[in-house]
PDB file of C-alpha atoms in Angstrom:
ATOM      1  CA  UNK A   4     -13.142  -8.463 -18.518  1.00 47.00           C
ATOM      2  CA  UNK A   5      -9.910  -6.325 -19.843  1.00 48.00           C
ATOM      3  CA  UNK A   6     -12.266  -3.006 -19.231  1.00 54.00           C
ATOM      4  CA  UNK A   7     -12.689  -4.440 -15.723  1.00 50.00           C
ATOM      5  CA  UNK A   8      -9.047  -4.965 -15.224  1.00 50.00           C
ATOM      6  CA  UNK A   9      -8.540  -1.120 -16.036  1.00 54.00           C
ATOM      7  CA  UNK A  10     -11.628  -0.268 -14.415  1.00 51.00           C
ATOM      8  CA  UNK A  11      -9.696  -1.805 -11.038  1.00 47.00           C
ATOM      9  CA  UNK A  12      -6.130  -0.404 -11.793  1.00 50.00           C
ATOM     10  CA  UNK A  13      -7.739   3.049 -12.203  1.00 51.00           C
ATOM     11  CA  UNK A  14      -9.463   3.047  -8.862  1.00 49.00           C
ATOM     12  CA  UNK A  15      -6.255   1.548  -6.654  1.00 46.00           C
ATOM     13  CA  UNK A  16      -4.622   4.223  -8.409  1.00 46.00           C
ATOM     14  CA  UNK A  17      -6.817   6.894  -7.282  1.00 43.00           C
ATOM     15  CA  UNK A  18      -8.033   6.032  -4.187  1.00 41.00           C
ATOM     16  CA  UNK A  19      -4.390   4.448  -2.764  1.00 42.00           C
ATOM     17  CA  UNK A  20      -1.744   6.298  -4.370  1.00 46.00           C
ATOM     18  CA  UNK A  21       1.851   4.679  -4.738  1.00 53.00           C
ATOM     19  CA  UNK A  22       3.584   5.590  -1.359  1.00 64.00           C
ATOM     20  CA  UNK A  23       4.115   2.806  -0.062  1.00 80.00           C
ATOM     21  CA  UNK A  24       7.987   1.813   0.607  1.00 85.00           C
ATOM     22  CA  UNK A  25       8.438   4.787  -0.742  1.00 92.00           C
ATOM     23  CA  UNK A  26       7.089   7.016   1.855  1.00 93.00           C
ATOM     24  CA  UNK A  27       8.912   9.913   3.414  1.00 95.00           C
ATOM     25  CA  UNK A  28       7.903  10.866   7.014  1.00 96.00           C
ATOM     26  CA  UNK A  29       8.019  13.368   8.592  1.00 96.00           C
ATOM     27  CA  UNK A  30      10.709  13.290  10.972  1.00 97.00           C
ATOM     28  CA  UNK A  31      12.096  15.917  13.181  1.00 97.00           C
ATOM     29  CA  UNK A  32      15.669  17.126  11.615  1.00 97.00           C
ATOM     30  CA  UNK A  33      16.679  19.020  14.561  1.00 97.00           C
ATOM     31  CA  UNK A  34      20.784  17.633  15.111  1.00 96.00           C
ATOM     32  CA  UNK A  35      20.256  14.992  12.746  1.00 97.00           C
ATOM     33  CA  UNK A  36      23.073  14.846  10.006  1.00 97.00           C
ATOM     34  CA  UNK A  37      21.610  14.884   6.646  1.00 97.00           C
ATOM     35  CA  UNK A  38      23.241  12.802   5.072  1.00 97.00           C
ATOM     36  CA  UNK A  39      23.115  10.035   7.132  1.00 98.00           C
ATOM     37  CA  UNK A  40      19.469  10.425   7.441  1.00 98.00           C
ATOM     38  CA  UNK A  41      19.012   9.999   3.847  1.00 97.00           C
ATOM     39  CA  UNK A  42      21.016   6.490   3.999  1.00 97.00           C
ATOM     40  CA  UNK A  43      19.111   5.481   6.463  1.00 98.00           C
ATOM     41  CA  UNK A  44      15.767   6.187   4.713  1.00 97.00           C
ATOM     42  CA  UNK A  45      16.831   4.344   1.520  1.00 97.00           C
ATOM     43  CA  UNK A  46      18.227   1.667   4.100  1.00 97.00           C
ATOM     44  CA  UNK A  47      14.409   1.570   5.349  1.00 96.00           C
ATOM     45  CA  UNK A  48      12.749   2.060   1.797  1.00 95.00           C
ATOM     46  CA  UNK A  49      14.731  -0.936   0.967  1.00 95.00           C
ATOM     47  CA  UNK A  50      13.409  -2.980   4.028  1.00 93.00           C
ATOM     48  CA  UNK A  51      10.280  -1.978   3.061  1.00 92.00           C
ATOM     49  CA  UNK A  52      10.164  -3.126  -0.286  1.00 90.00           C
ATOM     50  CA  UNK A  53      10.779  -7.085   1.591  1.00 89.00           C
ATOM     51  CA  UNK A  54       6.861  -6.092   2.643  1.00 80.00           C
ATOM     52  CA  UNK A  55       3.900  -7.173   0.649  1.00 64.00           C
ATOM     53  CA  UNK A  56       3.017  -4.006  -0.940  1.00 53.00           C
ATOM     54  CA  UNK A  57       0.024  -2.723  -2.954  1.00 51.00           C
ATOM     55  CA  UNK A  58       0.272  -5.037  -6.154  1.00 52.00           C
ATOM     56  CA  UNK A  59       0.270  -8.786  -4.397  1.00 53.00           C
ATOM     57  CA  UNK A  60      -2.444  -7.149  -1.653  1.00 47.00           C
ATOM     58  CA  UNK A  61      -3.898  -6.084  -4.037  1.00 50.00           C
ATOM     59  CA  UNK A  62      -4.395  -9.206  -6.166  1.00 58.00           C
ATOM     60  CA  UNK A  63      -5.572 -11.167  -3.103  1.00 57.00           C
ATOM     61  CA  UNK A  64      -8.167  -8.625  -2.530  1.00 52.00           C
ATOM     62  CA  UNK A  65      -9.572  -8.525  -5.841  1.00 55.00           C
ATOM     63  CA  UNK A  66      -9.595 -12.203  -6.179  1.00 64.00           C
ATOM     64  CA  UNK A  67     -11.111 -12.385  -2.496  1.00 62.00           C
ATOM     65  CA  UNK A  68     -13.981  -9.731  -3.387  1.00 60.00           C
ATOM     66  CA  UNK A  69     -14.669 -11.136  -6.697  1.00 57.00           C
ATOM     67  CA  UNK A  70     -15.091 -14.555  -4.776  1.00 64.00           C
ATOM     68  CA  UNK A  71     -17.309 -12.767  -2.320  1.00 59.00           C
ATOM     69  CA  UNK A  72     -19.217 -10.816  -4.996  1.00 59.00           C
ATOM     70  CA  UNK A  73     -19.800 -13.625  -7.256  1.00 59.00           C
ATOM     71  CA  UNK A  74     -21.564 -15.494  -4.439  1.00 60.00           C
ATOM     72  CA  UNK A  75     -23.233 -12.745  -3.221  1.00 59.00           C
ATOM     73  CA  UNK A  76     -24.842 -12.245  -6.229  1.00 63.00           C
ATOM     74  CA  UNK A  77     -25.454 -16.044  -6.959  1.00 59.00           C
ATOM     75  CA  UNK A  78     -27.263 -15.961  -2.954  1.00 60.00           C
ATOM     76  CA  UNK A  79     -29.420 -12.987  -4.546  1.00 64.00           C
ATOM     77  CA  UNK A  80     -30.693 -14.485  -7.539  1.00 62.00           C
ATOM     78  CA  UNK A  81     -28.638 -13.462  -9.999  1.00 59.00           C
ATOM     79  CA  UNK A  82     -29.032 -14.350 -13.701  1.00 60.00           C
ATOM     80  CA  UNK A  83     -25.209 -14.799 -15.348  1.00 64.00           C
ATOM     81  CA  UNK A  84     -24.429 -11.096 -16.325  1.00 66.00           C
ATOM     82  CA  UNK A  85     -25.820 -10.156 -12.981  1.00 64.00           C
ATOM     83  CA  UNK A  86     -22.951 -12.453 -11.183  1.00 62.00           C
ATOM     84  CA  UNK A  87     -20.199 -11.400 -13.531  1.00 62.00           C
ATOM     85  CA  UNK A  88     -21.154  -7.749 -12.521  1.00 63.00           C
ATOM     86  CA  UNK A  89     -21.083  -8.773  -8.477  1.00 60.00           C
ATOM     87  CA  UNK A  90     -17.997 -10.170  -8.785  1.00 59.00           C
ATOM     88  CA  UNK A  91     -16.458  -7.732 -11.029  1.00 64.00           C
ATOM     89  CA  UNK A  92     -17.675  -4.840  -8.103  1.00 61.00           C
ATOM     90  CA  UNK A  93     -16.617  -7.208  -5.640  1.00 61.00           C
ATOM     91  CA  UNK A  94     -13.003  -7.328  -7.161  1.00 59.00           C
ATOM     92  CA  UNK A  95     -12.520  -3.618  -7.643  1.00 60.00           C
ATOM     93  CA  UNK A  96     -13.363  -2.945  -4.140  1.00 66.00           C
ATOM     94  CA  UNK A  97     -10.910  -6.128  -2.523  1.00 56.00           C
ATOM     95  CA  UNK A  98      -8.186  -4.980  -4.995  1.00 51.00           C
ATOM     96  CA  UNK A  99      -8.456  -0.913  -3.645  1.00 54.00           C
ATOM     97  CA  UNK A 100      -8.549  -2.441  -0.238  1.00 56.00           C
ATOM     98  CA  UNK A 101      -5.869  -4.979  -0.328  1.00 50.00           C
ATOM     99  CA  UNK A 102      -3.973  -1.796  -2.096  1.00 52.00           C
ATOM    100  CA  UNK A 103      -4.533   0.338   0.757  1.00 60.00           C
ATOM    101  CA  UNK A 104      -3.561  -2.116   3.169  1.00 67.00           C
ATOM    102  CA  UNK A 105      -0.543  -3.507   1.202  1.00 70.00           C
ATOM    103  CA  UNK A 106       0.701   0.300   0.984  1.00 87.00           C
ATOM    104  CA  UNK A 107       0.383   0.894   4.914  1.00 90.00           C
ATOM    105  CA  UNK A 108       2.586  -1.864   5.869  1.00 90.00           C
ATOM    106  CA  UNK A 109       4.623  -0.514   3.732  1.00 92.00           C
ATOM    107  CA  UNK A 110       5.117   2.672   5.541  1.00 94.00           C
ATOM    108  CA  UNK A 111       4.851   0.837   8.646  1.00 93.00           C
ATOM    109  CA  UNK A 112       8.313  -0.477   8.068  1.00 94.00           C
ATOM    110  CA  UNK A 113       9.862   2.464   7.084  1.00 96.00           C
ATOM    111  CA  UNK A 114       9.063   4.473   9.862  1.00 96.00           C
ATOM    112  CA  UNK A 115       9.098   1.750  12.478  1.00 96.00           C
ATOM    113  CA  UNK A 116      12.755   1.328  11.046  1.00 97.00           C
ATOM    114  CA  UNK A 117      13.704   4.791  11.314  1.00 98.00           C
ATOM    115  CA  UNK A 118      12.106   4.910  15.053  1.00 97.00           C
ATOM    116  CA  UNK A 119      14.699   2.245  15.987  1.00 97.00           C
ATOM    117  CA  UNK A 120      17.666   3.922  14.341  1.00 97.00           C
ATOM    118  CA  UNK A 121      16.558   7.010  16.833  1.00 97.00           C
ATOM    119  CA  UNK A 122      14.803   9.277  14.862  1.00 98.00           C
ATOM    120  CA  UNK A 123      12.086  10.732  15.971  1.00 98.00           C
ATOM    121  CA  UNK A 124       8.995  10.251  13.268  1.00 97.00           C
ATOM    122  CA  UNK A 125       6.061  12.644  13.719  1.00 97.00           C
ATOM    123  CA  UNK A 126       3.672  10.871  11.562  1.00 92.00           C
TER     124      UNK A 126
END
């Protein structure tokens, strides 16, 4: 079960990357003050962070795929080892999903907030 566990955190590593709140868009500078831009984005990040990001997404989606994988391979006719291993697929695919999703409501926020403080986000 623990090489499962790392199995999981290693794939939501790779395949989601830690953006998140912490995302910087790409926003067009022209007569924007520096300065103030940058407190604003930390003001954002920070709003952000209120989100659920990767790591509770992530938990739910594991624990809804390994759900979904155990049954799937109870439906099939699996023996024991053959469930544990459905649901131990099933959970490293929910948790790199929930990731994902967890991480794009993340940036969601951020640039959504900068959008309404007037800048104009490109991405």
């Amino acid at each position: 079960m623990n090489k499962l566990l790392a199995l999981c955190s290693l794939v939501v590593g790779v395949t989601v990357g830690c953006a998140g709140a912490n995302v910087r868009p790409l926003v067009d500078m022209k007569g924007v003050n520096e300065a103030t831009y940058e407190s604003d984005l930390k003001d954002c990040q920070n709003y952000a962070q209120q989100q659920s990001g990767m790591g509770s997404t992530a938990a739910k989606g594991a624990g809804a795929g390994a759900v979904v994988g155990g049954l799937l391979g109870l439906v099939t006719g699996g023996n024991g080892s053959g469930i544990a291993q459905a649901a131990g697929a099933g959970a490293v695919i929910g948790g790199a999903g929930g990731a994902f999703s967890g991480n794009q409501a993340q940036e969601a926020v951020v640039k959504r907030c900068l959008s309404g403080r007037g800048y104009k986000v490109l991405n």
